[in-house]
């Protein structure tokens, strides 16, 4: 069984984890267009090489970031998401009179 | 007898005839370039030449013909899908498959067996009923059967209620079939070749020449060529190739694994699928059990096999057929499948003019080979997307109009 290093729980069988997909910037919920949302939800980079993804350790519901090579299946690094997202995101309020 | 046969075989007097040749040099220009020499690319080439008289066509394949998923699949053909769009589409393919050996004058070993999708839960029974009703409404032979009838259809199936996941019933689809997948590709290749299509193997597409949003040429490891139209049919490599053309697809490349057992006496003349147990199995004409499983749990561009896949598959298989405990596995492999979020394909127009796509075939695209070739050829020849494949256009994702086929496509093939 392949092992994955969870930043909190250490080395675990890969079957304990769930892949949550590529790390991508979410459109602003207040201002994002339908097109931007479709792009965000459905379109994939699906790169062959090193990708940055969300993963979850299912038994502990702990979400973190993994960098993984999709050509060689090597797990390059895993780290807490706070290393990437260390600032609070403030979404601007849509101007409802535009709608 | 064996000596006589050997002598016959070694004599120069009976050289075996090649079905088709692969070409040496690329021409400077083609009307249509087909990227990908799998079943879909070859079928498109065949129908372009046969039905539309378009023969200035090159099929470019980076390896040998049908080296991708076409030669890796478990060869199941059926049309008992869940959405009316899906059922209509796959039904046309089943009908084409039924006449394909004659059409191509090439034996594809099409064998109608019947197809059972087992249900182990109330929810699965409900989906089976739903599928049966959609199917019947569209004139497809499908019905829900219960253990008494299952016993007659598949006498060796373990119908005991003392198992972990007892069988409650099944969706029965008599037209379900298997075919020899290589023969499908070779038959189409032969038919296309005889009509003047060029087949270029070991020719990898590495880029495109796109001007003012329109395709003008193709770059390959053997030089550049001009072209009027491109069709991309590269399955697992779909995202990589579309990236070269400058657009993204709703596709993840995920391995699907399969295996075959050593040959055993014929006992299974029906295709058995269990969506809940992630098992599907049929017996080939050579006696091997052809078995598949669930997709890998994360994207990967790889065709490796894993032990945990086999352990899970065998655990569940032995629950269905406990007497197979001593049968050995002969071969195992995987293919890189192009999975879409709604388990339906992506066909038709792209953001690039004269650049057509045939992708998103995931774990279910072998059965679509004839209809896809036929309808993509029509799209190219007429410049119009036929009604039958319109629901599957790339644009559907931007309109939030997916064709949700998961209930009928995940694992069931
Ligand atoms: C294990 C397994 C079991 C399956 N079982 C079933 C089943 O029972 N029933 C069913 O209906 N479907 C099944 N499928 C799915 C089916 O095999 C595929 O959807 C189908 O074969 C796709 O055909 P294709 O011609 O589009 O792709 P492929 O056969 O993969 O052909 C694509 C070709 O493109 C080539 N290529 C890639 N990149 C380039 C490039 N840059 N330049 C030139 N050439 C390139 C590749 O080498 C390849 O030969 C299964 C798949 C797998 C992996």
mmCIF file of N, CA and C in Angstrom, chain B residues 9-83:
data_model
loop_
_atom_site.group_PDB
_atom_site.id
_atom_site.type_symbol
_atom_site.label_atom_id
_atom_site.label_comp_id
_atom_site.label_asym_id
_atom_site.label_seq_id
_atom_site.Cartn_x
_atom_site.Cartn_y
_atom_site.Cartn_z
ATOM 1 N N UNK B 9 3.609 -23.356 -42.523
ATOM 2 C CA UNK B 9 3.838 -22.020 -41.975
ATOM 3 C C UNK B 9 5.175 -21.446 -42.402
ATOM 4 N N UNK B 10 6.177 -22.298 -42.542
ATOM 5 C CA UNK B 10 7.520 -21.801 -42.867
ATOM 6 C C UNK B 10 7.734 -21.597 -44.369
ATOM 7 N N UNK B 11 6.857 -22.155 -45.168
ATOM 8 C CA UNK B 11 6.992 -22.006 -46.622
ATOM 9 C C UNK B 11 6.766 -20.561 -47.027
ATOM 10 N N UNK B 12 7.562 -20.105 -47.984
ATOM 11 C CA UNK B 12 7.425 -18.723 -48.452
ATOM 12 C C UNK B 12 6.196 -18.556 -49.363
ATOM 13 N N UNK B 13 5.605 -19.689 -49.761
ATOM 14 C CA UNK B 13 4.536 -19.624 -50.756
ATOM 15 C C UNK B 13 3.248 -18.988 -50.239
ATOM 16 N N UNK B 14 3.086 -18.914 -48.914
ATOM 17 C CA UNK B 14 1.829 -18.355 -48.387
ATOM 18 C C UNK B 14 2.128 -17.196 -47.440
ATOM 19 N N UNK B 15 2.647 -16.089 -47.960
ATOM 20 C CA UNK B 15 2.934 -14.978 -47.038
ATOM 21 C C UNK B 15 1.618 -14.442 -46.471
ATOM 22 N N UNK B 16 1.625 -14.087 -45.201
ATOM 23 C CA UNK B 16 0.381 -13.537 -44.657
ATOM 24 C C UNK B 16 0.224 -12.111 -45.180
ATOM 25 N N UNK B 17 -1.011 -11.792 -45.532
ATOM 26 C CA UNK B 17 -1.274 -10.489 -46.152
ATOM 27 C C UNK B 17 -1.411 -9.426 -45.073
ATOM 28 N N UNK B 18 -0.793 -8.289 -45.284
ATOM 29 C CA UNK B 18 -0.970 -7.177 -44.336
ATOM 30 C C UNK B 18 -2.333 -6.540 -44.558
ATOM 31 N N UNK B 19 -2.995 -6.196 -43.472
ATOM 32 C CA UNK B 19 -4.305 -5.543 -43.601
ATOM 33 C C UNK B 19 -4.155 -4.097 -44.050
ATOM 34 N N UNK B 20 -3.095 -3.478 -43.562
ATOM 35 C CA UNK B 20 -2.887 -2.069 -43.913
ATOM 36 C C UNK B 20 -1.421 -1.749 -43.696
ATOM 37 N N UNK B 21 -0.954 -0.720 -44.387
ATOM 38 C CA UNK B 21 0.421 -0.275 -44.166
ATOM 39 C C UNK B 21 0.394 1.041 -43.417
ATOM 40 N N UNK B 22 1.442 1.254 -42.624
ATOM 41 C CA UNK B 22 1.599 2.587 -42.078
ATOM 42 C C UNK B 22 2.555 3.318 -43.017
ATOM 43 N N UNK B 23 2.373 4.634 -43.171
ATOM 44 C CA UNK B 23 3.060 5.368 -44.248
ATOM 45 C C UNK B 23 4.448 5.815 -43.838
ATOM 46 N N UNK B 24 5.275 6.069 -44.822
ATOM 47 C CA UNK B 24 6.633 6.516 -44.518
ATOM 48 C C UNK B 24 6.698 8.037 -44.372
ATOM 49 N N UNK B 25 6.358 8.777 -45.418
ATOM 50 C CA UNK B 25 6.539 10.230 -45.335
ATOM 51 C C UNK B 25 5.221 10.960 -45.131
ATOM 52 N N UNK B 26 5.305 12.072 -44.400
ATOM 53 C CA UNK B 26 4.123 12.932 -44.240
ATOM 54 C C UNK B 26 4.034 13.858 -45.444
ATOM 55 N N UNK B 27 2.825 14.076 -45.960
ATOM 56 C CA UNK B 27 2.639 15.069 -47.022
ATOM 57 C C UNK B 27 2.675 16.467 -46.395
ATOM 58 N N UNK B 28 2.920 17.505 -47.205
ATOM 59 C CA UNK B 28 2.949 18.855 -46.614
ATOM 60 C C UNK B 28 1.584 19.313 -46.107
ATOM 61 N N UNK B 29 0.515 18.712 -46.636
ATOM 62 C CA UNK B 29 -0.803 19.227 -46.263
ATOM 63 C C UNK B 29 -1.891 18.150 -46.375
ATOM 64 N N UNK B 30 -2.863 18.208 -45.469
ATOM 65 C CA UNK B 30 -4.021 17.293 -45.502
ATOM 66 C C UNK B 30 -5.303 18.098 -45.288
ATOM 67 N N UNK B 31 -6.406 17.582 -45.814
ATOM 68 C CA UNK B 31 -7.698 18.227 -45.523
ATOM 69 C C UNK B 31 -8.048 18.022 -44.050
ATOM 70 N N UNK B 32 -7.858 16.792 -43.578
ATOM 71 C CA UNK B 32 -8.194 16.487 -42.186
ATOM 72 C C UNK B 32 -7.031 15.752 -41.527
ATOM 73 N N UNK B 33 -6.629 16.226 -40.341
ATOM 74 C CA UNK B 33 -5.648 15.507 -39.541
ATOM 75 C C UNK B 33 -6.361 14.976 -38.303
ATOM 76 N N UNK B 34 -6.240 13.684 -38.064
ATOM 77 C CA UNK B 34 -6.836 13.069 -36.876
ATOM 78 C C UNK B 34 -5.714 12.783 -35.888
ATOM 79 N N UNK B 35 -5.796 13.386 -34.711
ATOM 80 C CA UNK B 35 -4.771 13.169 -33.687
ATOM 81 C C UNK B 35 -5.231 12.010 -32.804
ATOM 82 N N UNK B 36 -4.486 10.921 -32.829
ATOM 83 C CA UNK B 36 -4.838 9.748 -32.020
ATOM 84 C C UNK B 36 -5.317 8.601 -32.884
ATOM 85 N N UNK B 37 -4.550 7.528 -32.914
ATOM 86 C CA UNK B 37 -4.905 6.354 -33.710
ATOM 87 C C UNK B 37 -5.465 5.250 -32.845
ATOM 88 N N UNK B 38 -6.433 5.596 -31.988
ATOM 89 C CA UNK B 38 -7.193 4.581 -31.254
ATOM 90 C C UNK B 38 -8.440 4.252 -32.061
ATOM 91 N N UNK B 39 -9.335 3.465 -31.481
ATOM 92 C CA UNK B 39 -10.569 3.098 -32.169
ATOM 93 C C UNK B 39 -11.334 4.318 -32.679
ATOM 94 N N UNK B 40 -11.433 5.351 -31.834
ATOM 95 C CA UNK B 40 -12.238 6.519 -32.218
ATOM 96 C C UNK B 40 -11.641 7.253 -33.412
ATOM 97 N N UNK B 41 -10.330 7.481 -33.387
ATOM 98 C CA UNK B 41 -9.674 8.179 -34.498
ATOM 99 C C UNK B 41 -9.789 7.371 -35.789
ATOM 100 N N UNK B 42 -9.582 6.057 -35.680
ATOM 101 C CA UNK B 42 -9.614 5.204 -36.875
ATOM 102 C C UNK B 42 -11.026 5.095 -37.430
ATOM 103 N N UNK B 43 -12.030 4.996 -36.546
ATOM 104 C CA UNK B 43 -13.414 4.926 -37.011
ATOM 105 C C UNK B 43 -13.799 6.230 -37.708
ATOM 106 N N UNK B 44 -13.373 7.350 -37.164
ATOM 107 C CA UNK B 44 -13.667 8.643 -37.798
ATOM 108 C C UNK B 44 -13.062 8.687 -39.196
ATOM 109 N N UNK B 45 -11.813 8.222 -39.304
ATOM 110 C CA UNK B 45 -11.136 8.202 -40.612
ATOM 111 C C UNK B 45 -11.921 7.339 -41.606
ATOM 112 N N UNK B 46 -12.376 6.183 -41.126
ATOM 113 C CA UNK B 46 -13.102 5.253 -41.990
ATOM 114 C C UNK B 46 -14.385 5.887 -42.526
ATOM 115 N N UNK B 47 -15.201 6.464 -41.628
ATOM 116 C CA UNK B 47 -16.485 7.018 -42.073
ATOM 117 C C UNK B 47 -16.285 8.281 -42.912
ATOM 118 N N UNK B 48 -15.220 9.050 -42.633
ATOM 119 C CA UNK B 48 -14.922 10.217 -43.483
ATOM 120 C C UNK B 48 -14.712 9.757 -44.914
ATOM 121 N N UNK B 49 -13.928 8.690 -45.076
ATOM 122 C CA UNK B 49 -13.601 8.204 -46.420
ATOM 123 C C UNK B 49 -14.814 7.521 -47.045
ATOM 124 N N UNK B 50 -15.469 6.665 -46.272
ATOM 125 C CA UNK B 50 -16.524 5.837 -46.853
ATOM 126 C C UNK B 50 -17.795 6.626 -47.115
ATOM 127 N N UNK B 51 -18.227 7.428 -46.149
ATOM 128 C CA UNK B 51 -19.538 8.069 -46.292
ATOM 129 C C UNK B 51 -19.467 9.451 -46.902
ATOM 130 N N UNK B 52 -18.321 10.089 -46.824
ATOM 131 C CA UNK B 52 -18.242 11.476 -47.279
ATOM 132 C C UNK B 52 -17.178 11.671 -48.352
ATOM 133 N N UNK B 53 -16.503 10.614 -48.758
ATOM 134 C CA UNK B 53 -15.502 10.708 -49.819
ATOM 135 C C UNK B 53 -14.324 11.607 -49.479
ATOM 136 N N UNK B 54 -14.115 11.851 -48.179
ATOM 137 C CA UNK B 54 -12.977 12.697 -47.781
ATOM 138 C C UNK B 54 -11.803 11.770 -47.479
ATOM 139 N N UNK B 55 -10.798 11.776 -48.368
ATOM 140 C CA UNK B 55 -9.717 10.790 -48.226
ATOM 141 C C UNK B 55 -8.338 11.415 -48.062
ATOM 142 N N UNK B 56 -8.244 12.735 -48.231
ATOM 143 C CA UNK B 56 -6.934 13.372 -47.986
ATOM 144 C C UNK B 56 -6.803 13.575 -46.476
ATOM 145 N N UNK B 57 -6.666 12.444 -45.787
ATOM 146 C CA UNK B 57 -6.744 12.402 -44.320
ATOM 147 C C UNK B 57 -5.514 11.693 -43.771
ATOM 148 N N UNK B 58 -4.953 12.218 -42.683
ATOM 149 C CA UNK B 58 -3.861 11.520 -41.999
ATOM 150 C C UNK B 58 -4.259 11.245 -40.561
ATOM 151 N N UNK B 59 -4.063 10.011 -40.127
ATOM 152 C CA UNK B 59 -4.219 9.670 -38.711
ATOM 153 C C UNK B 59 -2.820 9.682 -38.104
ATOM 154 N N UNK B 60 -2.602 10.526 -37.084
ATOM 155 C CA UNK B 60 -1.292 10.600 -36.442
ATOM 156 C C UNK B 60 -1.357 9.917 -35.080
ATOM 157 N N UNK B 61 -0.532 8.931 -34.894
ATOM 158 C CA UNK B 61 -0.539 8.157 -33.651
ATOM 159 C C UNK B 61 0.873 8.143 -33.069
ATOM 160 N N UNK B 62 1.000 8.526 -31.808
ATOM 161 C CA UNK B 62 2.358 8.664 -31.248
ATOM 162 C C UNK B 62 3.043 7.316 -31.011
ATOM 163 N N UNK B 63 2.261 6.256 -30.863
ATOM 164 C CA UNK B 63 2.859 4.939 -30.655
ATOM 165 C C UNK B 63 2.398 4.033 -31.800
ATOM 166 N N UNK B 64 1.995 2.814 -31.510
ATOM 167 C CA UNK B 64 1.417 1.971 -32.560
ATOM 168 C C UNK B 64 -0.102 2.105 -32.522
ATOM 169 N N UNK B 65 -0.795 1.685 -33.581
ATOM 170 C CA UNK B 65 -2.239 1.868 -33.654
ATOM 171 C C UNK B 65 -2.924 1.145 -32.494
ATOM 172 N N UNK B 66 -3.931 1.803 -31.918
ATOM 173 C CA UNK B 66 -4.722 1.232 -30.823
ATOM 174 C C UNK B 66 -3.867 0.846 -29.610
ATOM 175 N N UNK B 67 -2.816 1.608 -29.364
ATOM 176 C CA UNK B 67 -1.948 1.291 -28.219
ATOM 177 C C UNK B 67 -2.484 1.894 -26.925
ATOM 178 N N UNK B 68 -3.521 2.709 -27.026
ATOM 179 C CA UNK B 68 -4.077 3.358 -25.825
ATOM 180 C C UNK B 68 -5.158 2.506 -25.193
ATOM 181 N N UNK B 69 -6.248 3.139 -24.813
ATOM 182 C CA UNK B 69 -7.307 2.430 -24.098
ATOM 183 C C UNK B 69 -8.053 1.443 -24.985
ATOM 184 N N UNK B 70 -7.980 1.636 -26.294
ATOM 185 C CA UNK B 70 -8.698 0.721 -27.183
ATOM 186 C C UNK B 70 -8.270 -0.726 -26.942
ATOM 187 N N UNK B 71 -6.977 -0.938 -26.697
ATOM 188 C CA UNK B 71 -6.513 -2.305 -26.484
ATOM 189 C C UNK B 71 -6.455 -2.674 -25.005
ATOM 190 N N UNK B 72 -6.965 -1.820 -24.142
ATOM 191 C CA UNK B 72 -6.894 -2.101 -22.702
ATOM 192 C C UNK B 72 -8.257 -2.333 -22.089
ATOM 193 N N UNK B 73 -9.316 -2.124 -22.869
ATOM 194 C CA UNK B 73 -10.624 -2.156 -22.214
ATOM 195 C C UNK B 73 -11.149 -3.576 -22.105
ATOM 196 N N UNK B 74 -12.231 -3.692 -21.363
ATOM 197 C CA UNK B 74 -12.808 -5.008 -21.108
ATOM 198 C C UNK B 74 -13.946 -5.310 -22.078
ATOM 199 N N UNK B 75 -14.056 -4.477 -23.134
ATOM 200 C CA UNK B 75 -14.788 -4.815 -24.352
ATOM 201 C C UNK B 75 -16.300 -4.986 -24.210
ATOM 202 N N UNK B 76 -16.889 -4.332 -23.223
ATOM 203 C CA UNK B 76 -18.333 -4.483 -23.032
ATOM 204 C C UNK B 76 -19.095 -3.430 -23.844
ATOM 205 N N UNK B 77 -20.147 -3.900 -24.527
ATOM 206 C CA UNK B 77 -20.981 -3.039 -25.364
ATOM 207 C C UNK B 77 -22.421 -3.149 -24.860
ATOM 208 N N UNK B 78 -23.088 -2.015 -24.656
ATOM 209 C CA UNK B 78 -24.470 -2.022 -24.165
ATOM 210 C C UNK B 78 -25.068 -0.644 -24.365
ATOM 211 N N UNK B 79 -26.393 -0.529 -24.169
ATOM 212 C CA UNK B 79 -27.014 0.796 -24.317
ATOM 213 C C UNK B 79 -27.982 1.104 -23.181
ATOM 214 N N UNK B 80 -27.913 0.362 -22.075
ATOM 215 C CA UNK B 80 -28.893 0.547 -20.987
ATOM 216 C C UNK B 80 -28.491 1.685 -20.056
ATOM 217 N N UNK B 81 -28.354 2.882 -20.620
ATOM 218 C CA UNK B 81 -27.922 4.024 -19.813
ATOM 219 C C UNK B 81 -29.100 4.655 -19.081
ATOM 220 N N UNK B 82 -28.848 5.788 -18.424
ATOM 221 C CA UNK B 82 -29.847 6.373 -17.532
ATOM 222 C C UNK B 82 -30.553 7.581 -18.146
ATOM 223 N N UNK B 83 -29.835 8.387 -18.915
ATOM 224 C CA UNK B 83 -30.453 9.583 -19.494
ATOM 225 C C UNK B 83 -30.925 9.270 -20.914
#
